[in-house]
PDB file of C-alpha atoms and ligand atoms in Angstrom:
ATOM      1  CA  UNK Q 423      47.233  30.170 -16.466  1.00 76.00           C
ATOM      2  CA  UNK Q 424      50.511  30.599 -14.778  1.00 78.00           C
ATOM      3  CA  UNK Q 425      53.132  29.263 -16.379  1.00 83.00           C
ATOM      4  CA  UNK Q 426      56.826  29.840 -15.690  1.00 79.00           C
ATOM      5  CA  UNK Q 427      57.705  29.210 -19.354  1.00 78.00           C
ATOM      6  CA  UNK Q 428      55.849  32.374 -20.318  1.00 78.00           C
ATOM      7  CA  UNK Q 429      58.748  34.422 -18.478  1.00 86.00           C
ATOM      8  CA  UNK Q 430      61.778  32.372 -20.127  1.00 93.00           C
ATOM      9  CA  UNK Q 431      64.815  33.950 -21.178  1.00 96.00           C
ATOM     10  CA  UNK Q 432      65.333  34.297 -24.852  1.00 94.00           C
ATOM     11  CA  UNK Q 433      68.137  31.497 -24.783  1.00 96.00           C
ATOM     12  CA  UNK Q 434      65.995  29.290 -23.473  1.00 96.00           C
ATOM     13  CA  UNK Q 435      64.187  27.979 -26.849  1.00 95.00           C
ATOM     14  CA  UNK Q 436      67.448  26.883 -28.604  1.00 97.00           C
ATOM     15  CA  UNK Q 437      69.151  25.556 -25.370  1.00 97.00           C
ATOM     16  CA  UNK Q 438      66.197  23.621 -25.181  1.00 96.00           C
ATOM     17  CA  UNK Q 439      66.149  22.206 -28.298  1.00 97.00           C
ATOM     18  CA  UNK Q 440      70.146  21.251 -28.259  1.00 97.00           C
ATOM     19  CA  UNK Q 441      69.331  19.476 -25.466  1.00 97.00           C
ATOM     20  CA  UNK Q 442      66.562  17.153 -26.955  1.00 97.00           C
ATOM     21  CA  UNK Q 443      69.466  16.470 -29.333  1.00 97.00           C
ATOM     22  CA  UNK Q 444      72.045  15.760 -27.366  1.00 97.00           C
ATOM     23  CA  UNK Q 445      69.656  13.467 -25.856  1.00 96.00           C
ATOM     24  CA  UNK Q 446      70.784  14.753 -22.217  1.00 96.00           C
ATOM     25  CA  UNK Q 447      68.002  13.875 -19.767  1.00 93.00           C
ATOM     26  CA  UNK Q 448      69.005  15.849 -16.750  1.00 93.00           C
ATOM     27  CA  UNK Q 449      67.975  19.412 -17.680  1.00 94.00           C
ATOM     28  CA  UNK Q 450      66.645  21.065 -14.995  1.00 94.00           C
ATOM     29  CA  UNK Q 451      62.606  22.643 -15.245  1.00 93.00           C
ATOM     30  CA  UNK Q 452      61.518  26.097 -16.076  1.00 94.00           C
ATOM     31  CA  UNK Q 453      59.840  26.542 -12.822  1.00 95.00           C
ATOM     32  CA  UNK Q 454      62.751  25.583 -10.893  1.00 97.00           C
ATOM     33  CA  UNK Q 455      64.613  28.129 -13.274  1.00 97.00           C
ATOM     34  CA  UNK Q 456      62.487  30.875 -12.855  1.00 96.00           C
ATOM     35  CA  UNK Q 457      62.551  30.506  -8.940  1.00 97.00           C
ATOM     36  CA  UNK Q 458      66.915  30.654  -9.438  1.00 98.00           C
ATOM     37  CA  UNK Q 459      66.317  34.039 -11.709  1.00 97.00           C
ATOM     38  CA  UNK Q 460      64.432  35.739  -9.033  1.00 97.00           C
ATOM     39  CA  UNK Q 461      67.095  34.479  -6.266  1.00 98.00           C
ATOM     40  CA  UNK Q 462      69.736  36.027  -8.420  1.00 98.00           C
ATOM     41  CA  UNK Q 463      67.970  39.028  -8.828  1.00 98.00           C
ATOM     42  CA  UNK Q 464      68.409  39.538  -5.024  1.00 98.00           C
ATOM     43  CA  UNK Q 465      72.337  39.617  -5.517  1.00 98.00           C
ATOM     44  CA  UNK Q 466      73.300  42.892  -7.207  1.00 98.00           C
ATOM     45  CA  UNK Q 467      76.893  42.798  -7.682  1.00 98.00           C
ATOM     46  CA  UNK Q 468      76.800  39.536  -6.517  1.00 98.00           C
ATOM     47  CA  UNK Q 469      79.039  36.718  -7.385  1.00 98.00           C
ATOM     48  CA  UNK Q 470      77.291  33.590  -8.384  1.00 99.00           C
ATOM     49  CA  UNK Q 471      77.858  29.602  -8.743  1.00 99.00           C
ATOM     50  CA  UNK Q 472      76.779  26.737 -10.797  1.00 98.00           C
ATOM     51  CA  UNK Q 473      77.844  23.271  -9.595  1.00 98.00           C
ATOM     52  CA  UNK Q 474      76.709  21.186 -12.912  1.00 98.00           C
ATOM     53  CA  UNK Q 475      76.022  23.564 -15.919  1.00 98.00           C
ATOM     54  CA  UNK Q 476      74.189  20.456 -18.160  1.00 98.00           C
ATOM     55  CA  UNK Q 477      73.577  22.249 -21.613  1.00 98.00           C
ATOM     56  CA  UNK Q 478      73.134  25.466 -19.363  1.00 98.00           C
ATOM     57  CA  UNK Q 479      69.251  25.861 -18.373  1.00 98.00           C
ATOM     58  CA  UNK Q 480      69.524  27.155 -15.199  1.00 98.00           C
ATOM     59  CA  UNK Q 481      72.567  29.339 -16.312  1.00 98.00           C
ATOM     60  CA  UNK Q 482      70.376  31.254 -18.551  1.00 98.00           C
ATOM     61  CA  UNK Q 483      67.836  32.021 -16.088  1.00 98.00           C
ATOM     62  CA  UNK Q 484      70.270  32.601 -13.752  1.00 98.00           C
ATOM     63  CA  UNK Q 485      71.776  35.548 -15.798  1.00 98.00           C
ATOM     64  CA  UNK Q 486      67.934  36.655 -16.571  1.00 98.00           C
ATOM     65  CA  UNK Q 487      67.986  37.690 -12.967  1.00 98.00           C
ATOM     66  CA  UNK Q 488      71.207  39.161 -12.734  1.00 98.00           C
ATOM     67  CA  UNK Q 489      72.075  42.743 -12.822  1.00 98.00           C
ATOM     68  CA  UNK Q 490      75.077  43.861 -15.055  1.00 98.00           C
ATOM     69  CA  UNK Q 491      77.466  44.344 -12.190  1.00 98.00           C
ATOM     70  CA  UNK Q 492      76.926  40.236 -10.977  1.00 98.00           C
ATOM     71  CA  UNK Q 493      79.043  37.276 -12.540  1.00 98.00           C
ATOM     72  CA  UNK Q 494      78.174  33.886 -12.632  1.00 99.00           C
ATOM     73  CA  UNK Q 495      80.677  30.874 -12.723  1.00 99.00           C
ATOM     74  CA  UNK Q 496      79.472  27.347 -13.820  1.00 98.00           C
ATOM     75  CA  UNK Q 497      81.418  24.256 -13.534  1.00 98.00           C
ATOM     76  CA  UNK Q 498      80.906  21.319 -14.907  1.00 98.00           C
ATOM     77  CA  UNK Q 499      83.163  17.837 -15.946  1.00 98.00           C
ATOM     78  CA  UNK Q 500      81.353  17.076 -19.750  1.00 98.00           C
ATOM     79  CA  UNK Q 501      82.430  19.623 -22.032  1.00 98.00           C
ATOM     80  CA  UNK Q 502      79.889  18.227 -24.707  1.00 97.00           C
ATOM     81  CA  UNK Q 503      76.857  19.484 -22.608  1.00 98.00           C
ATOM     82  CA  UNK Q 504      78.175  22.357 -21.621  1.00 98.00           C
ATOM     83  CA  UNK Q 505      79.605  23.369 -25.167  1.00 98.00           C
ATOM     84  CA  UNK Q 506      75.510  24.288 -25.535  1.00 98.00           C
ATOM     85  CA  UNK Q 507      75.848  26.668 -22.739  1.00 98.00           C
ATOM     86  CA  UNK Q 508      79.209  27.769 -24.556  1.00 98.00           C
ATOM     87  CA  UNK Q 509      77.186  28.386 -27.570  1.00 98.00           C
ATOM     88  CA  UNK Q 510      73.978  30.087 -26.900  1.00 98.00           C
ATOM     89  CA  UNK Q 511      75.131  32.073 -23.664  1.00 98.00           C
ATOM     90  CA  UNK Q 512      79.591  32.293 -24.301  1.00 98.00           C
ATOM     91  CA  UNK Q 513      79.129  36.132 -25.531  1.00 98.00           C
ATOM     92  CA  UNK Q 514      77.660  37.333 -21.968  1.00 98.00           C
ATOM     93  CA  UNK Q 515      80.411  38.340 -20.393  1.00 98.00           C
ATOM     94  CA  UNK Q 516      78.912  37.997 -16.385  1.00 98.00           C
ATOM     95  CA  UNK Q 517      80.032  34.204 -17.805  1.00 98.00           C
ATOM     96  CA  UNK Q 518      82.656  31.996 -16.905  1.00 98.00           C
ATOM     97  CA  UNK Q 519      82.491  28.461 -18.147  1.00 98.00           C
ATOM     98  CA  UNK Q 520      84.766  25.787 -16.449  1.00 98.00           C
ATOM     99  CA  UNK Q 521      85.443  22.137 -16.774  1.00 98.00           C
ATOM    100  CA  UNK Q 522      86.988  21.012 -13.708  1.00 98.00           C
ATOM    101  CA  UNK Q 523      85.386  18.285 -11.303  1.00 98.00           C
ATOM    102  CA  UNK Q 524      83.005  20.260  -8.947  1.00 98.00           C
ATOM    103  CA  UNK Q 525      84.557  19.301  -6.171  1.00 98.00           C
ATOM    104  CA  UNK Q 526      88.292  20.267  -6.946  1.00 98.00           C
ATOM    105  CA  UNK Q 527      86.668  23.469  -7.905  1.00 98.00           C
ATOM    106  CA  UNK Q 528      85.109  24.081  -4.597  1.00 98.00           C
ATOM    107  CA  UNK Q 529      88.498  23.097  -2.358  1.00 98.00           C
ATOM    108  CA  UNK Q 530      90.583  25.402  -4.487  1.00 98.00           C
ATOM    109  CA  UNK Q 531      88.245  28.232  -3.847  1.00 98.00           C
ATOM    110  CA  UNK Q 532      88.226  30.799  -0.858  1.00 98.00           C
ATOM    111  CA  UNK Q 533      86.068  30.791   1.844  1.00 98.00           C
ATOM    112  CA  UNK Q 534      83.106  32.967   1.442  1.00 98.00           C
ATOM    113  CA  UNK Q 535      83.630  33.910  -1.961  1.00 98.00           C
ATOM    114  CA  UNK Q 536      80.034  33.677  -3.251  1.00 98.00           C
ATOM    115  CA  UNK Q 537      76.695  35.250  -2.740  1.00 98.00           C
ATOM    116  CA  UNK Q 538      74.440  32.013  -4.146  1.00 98.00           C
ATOM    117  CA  UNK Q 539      75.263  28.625  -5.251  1.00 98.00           C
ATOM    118  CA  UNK Q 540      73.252  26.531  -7.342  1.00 98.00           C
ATOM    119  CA  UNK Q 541      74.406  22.845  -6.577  1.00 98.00           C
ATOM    120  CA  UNK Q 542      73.339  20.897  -8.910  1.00 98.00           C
ATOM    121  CA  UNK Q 543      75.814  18.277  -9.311  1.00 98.00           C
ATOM    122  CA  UNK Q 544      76.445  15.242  -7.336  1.00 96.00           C
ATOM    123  CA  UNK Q 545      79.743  17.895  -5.730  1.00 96.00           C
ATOM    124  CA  UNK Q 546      78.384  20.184  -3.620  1.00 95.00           C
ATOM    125  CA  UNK Q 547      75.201  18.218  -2.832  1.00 97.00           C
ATOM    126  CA  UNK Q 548      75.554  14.731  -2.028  1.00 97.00           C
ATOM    127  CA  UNK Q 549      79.965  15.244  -1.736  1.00 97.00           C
ATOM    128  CA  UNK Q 550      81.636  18.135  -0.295  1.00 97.00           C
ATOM    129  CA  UNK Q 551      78.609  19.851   1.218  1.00 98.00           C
ATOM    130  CA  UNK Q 552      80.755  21.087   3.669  1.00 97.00           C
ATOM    131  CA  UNK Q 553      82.560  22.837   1.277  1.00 98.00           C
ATOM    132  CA  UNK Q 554      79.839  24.115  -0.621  1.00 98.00           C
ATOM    133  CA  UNK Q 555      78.410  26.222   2.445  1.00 98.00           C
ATOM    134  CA  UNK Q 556      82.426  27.431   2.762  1.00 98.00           C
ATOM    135  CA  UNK Q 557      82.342  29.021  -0.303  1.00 98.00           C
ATOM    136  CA  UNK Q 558      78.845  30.955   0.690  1.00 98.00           C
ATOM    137  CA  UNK Q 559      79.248  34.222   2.563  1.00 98.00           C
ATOM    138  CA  UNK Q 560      76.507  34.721   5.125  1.00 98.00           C
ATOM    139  CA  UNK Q 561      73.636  36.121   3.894  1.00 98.00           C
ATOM    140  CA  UNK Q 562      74.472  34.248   0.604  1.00 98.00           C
ATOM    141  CA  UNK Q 563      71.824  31.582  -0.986  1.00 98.00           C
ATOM    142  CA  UNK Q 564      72.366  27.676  -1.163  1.00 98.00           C
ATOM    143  CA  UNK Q 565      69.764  26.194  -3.222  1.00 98.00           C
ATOM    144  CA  UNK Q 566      69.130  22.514  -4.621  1.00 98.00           C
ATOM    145  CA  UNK Q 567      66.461  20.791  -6.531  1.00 98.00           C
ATOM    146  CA  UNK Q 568      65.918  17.058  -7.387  1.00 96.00           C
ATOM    147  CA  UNK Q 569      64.821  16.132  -4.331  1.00 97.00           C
ATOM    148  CA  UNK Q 570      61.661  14.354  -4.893  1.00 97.00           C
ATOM    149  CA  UNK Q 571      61.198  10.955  -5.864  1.00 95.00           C
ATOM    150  CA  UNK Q 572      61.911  10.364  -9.480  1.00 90.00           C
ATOM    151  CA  UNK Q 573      61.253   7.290 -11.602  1.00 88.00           C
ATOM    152  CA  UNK Q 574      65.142   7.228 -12.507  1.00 86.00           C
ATOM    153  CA  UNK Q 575      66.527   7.254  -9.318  1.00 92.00           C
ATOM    154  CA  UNK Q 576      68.846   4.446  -8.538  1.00 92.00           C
ATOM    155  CA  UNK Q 577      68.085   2.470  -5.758  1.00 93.00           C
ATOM    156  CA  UNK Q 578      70.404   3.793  -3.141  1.00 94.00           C
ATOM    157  CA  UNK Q 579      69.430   7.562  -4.348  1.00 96.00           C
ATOM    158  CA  UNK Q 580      66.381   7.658  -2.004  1.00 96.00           C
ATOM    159  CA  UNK Q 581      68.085   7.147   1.252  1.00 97.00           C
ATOM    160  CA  UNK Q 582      71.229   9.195  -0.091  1.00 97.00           C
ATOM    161  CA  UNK Q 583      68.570  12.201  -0.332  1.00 98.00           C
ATOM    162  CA  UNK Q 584      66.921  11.862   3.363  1.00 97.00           C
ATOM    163  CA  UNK Q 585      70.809  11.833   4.084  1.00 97.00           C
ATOM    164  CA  UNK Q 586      71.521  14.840   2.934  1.00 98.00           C
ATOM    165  CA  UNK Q 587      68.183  16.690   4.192  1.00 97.00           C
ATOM    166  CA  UNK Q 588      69.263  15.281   7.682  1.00 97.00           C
ATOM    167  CA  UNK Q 589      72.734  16.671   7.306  1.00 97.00           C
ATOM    168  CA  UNK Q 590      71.412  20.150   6.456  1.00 98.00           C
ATOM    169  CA  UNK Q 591      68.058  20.139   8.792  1.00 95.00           C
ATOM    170  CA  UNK Q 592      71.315  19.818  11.585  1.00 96.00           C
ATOM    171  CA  UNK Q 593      73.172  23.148  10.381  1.00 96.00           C
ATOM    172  CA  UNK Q 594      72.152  25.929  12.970  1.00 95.00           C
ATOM    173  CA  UNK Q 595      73.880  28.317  10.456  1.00 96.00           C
ATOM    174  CA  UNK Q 596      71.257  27.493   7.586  1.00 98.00           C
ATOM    175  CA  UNK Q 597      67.710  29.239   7.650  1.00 98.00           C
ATOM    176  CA  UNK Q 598      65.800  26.505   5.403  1.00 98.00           C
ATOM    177  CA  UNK Q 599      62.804  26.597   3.193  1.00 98.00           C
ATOM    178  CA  UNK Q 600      62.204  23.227   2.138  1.00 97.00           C
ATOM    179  CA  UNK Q 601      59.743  22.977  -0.988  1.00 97.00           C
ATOM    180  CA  UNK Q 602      57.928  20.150  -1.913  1.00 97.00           C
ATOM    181  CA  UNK Q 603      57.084  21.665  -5.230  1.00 96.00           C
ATOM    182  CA  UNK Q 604      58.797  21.108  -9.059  1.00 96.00           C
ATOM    183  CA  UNK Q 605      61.309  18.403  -8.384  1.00 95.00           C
ATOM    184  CA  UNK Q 606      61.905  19.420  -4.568  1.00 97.00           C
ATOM    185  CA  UNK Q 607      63.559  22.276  -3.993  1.00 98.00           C
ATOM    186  CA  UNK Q 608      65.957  23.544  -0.869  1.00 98.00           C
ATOM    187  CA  UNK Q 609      66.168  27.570  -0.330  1.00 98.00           C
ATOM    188  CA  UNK Q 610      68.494  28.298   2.114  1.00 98.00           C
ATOM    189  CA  UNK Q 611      70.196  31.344   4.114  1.00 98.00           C
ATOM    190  CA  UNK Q 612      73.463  31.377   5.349  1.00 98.00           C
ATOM    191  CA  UNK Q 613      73.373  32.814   8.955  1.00 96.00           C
TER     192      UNK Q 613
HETATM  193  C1  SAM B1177      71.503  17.750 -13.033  1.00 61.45           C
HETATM  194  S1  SAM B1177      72.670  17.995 -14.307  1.00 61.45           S
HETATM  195  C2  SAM B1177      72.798  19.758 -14.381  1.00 61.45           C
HETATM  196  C3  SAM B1177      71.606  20.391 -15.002  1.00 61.45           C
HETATM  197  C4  SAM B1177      71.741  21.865 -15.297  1.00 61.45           C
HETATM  198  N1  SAM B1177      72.135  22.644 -14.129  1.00 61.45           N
HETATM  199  C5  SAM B1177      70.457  22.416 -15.879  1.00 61.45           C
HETATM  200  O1  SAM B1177      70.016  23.500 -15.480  1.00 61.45           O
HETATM  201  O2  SAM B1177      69.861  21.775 -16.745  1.00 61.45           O
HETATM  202  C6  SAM B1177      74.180  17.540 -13.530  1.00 61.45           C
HETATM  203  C7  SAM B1177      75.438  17.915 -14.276  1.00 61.45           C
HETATM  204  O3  SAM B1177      76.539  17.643 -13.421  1.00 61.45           O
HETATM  205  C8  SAM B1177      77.628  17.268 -14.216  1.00 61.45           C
HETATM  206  N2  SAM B1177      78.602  16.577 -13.376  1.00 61.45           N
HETATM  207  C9  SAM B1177      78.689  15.248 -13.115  1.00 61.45           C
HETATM  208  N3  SAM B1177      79.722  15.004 -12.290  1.00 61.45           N
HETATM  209  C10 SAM B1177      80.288  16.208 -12.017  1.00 61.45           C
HETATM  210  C11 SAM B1177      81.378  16.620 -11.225  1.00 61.45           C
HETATM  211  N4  SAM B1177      82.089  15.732 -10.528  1.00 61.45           N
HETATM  212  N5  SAM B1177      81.689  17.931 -11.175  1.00 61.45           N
HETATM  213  C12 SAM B1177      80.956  18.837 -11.881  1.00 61.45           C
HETATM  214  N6  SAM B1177      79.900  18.504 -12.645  1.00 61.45           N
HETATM  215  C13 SAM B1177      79.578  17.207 -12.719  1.00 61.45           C
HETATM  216  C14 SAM B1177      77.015  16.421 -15.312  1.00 61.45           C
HETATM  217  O4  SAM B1177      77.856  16.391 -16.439  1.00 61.45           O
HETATM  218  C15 SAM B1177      75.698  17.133 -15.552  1.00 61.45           C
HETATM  219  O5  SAM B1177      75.831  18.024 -16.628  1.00 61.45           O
END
C-alpha cells in the first residue's frame, strides 16, 4: 500500500513524538511532507523558506529533498515549538532557524531572494501574500496546505480561505495546481 510515511526522513520519528508531547496540534501530514521533499528536490542550489516551522515536520522533509549545495530558512514566532526543530535537525548546516514574526521577516527581505516558499503560517498566506510572491524569483515554488475544511476551523476561517484562493486564482504571474488532496494543497509557479 502506498504510504508516504514509508519514505520519511530519519528525524521524523522523534520530531513526531516531541510533538505529541508538546501537545502542539498543528503539525503538518507526511503526505503533504513528502510532496514539499520532492519540490525541494527540484531546487539544486536553491534557497528555500519556511513561514511557520511548528516542531519542524515539514523542515525535515524539506531538507530530505535538498541537495547539499541548497539552504533552507524557517521562521517562526514560538521558540518552544521550534526548539524541537532546534533539537533533532540544529546540526544540518543547510539550516537556519529564526524567531521573528513572519511577516517582519518577509518585508526585511529582498525581492526575489528564494527559489520555494513553504507558507505555512498565518504571514505569508492569509497576511502579506503580496510579499510572499516578492520574495519568490520566477520559476521559484509557492506552496500552501490547510486548505480544506477542518473540524477546528474558526468560524470566519472558511470564507478567509475562498479569500485567499480568489486572490491567487487573479495572479496572471502564478501557474496554479490546486489539490484537493491531504489537507488541500496549492502548487504554484512563479511566471
Ligand atoms: C501550521 S503551524 C506550522 C506547522 C509546521 N510547518 C509543520 O510542518 O508541522 C503554524 C506555525 O506558525 C507559527 N506562527 C504563528 N504566528 C506566526 C507569525 N506571525 N510569524 C511566524 N510564525 C507564526 C506558529 O507558532 C506555528 O508553529
Amino acid at each position: 500500500m502506498i504510504d508516504a510515511r514509508l519514505f520519511a526522513p530519519a528525524a521524523l520519528a522523534t520530531i513526531l513524538r516531541r510533538t505529541g508531547e508538546l501537545g502542539f496540534t498543528m503539525a503538518s501530514e507526511p503526505a503533504v511532507g513528502a510532496l514539499l521533499r520532492t519540490c525541494a528536490a527540484t531546487r539544486p542550489g536553491g534557497r528555500l523558506l519556511e513561514l511557520g516551522t511548528g516542531t519542524g515536520l515539514a523542515t525535515a522533509w524539506l531538507l530530505s529533498g535538498m541537495d547539499a549545495g541548497a539552504s533552507l530558512t524557517s521562521v517562526d514566532t514560538d521558540d518552544r515549538v521550534q526548539q524541537v526543530a532546534r533539537q533533532c535537525l540544529g546540526d544540518d548546516p543547510r539550516l537556519t532557524l529564526v524567531i521573528e514574526d513572519g511577516l517582519a521577516f518577509l518585508q526585511r527581505t529582498p525581492s526575489e531572494a528564494y527559489d520555494l516558499v513553504f507558507a505555512d503560517a498565518m504571514p505569508g498566506k492569509f497576511e502579506g501574500l503580496h510579499e510572499s510572491l516578492r520574495v519568490l524569483r520566477p520559476g521559484g515554488l509557492y506552496i500552501i496546505d490547510d486548505l480544506l475544511p477542518q473540524p477546528n476551523w474558526p468560524d470566519d476561517h472558511a470564507a478567509r480561505v475562498e479569500g485567499l484562493l480568489a486572490d491567487l486564482s487573479a495572479m496572471p504571474t502564478l501557474a496554479i495546481a490546486a489539490l484537493e488532496w491531504a489537507s488541500g494543497v496549492i502548487v504554484a509557479a512563479k511566471r
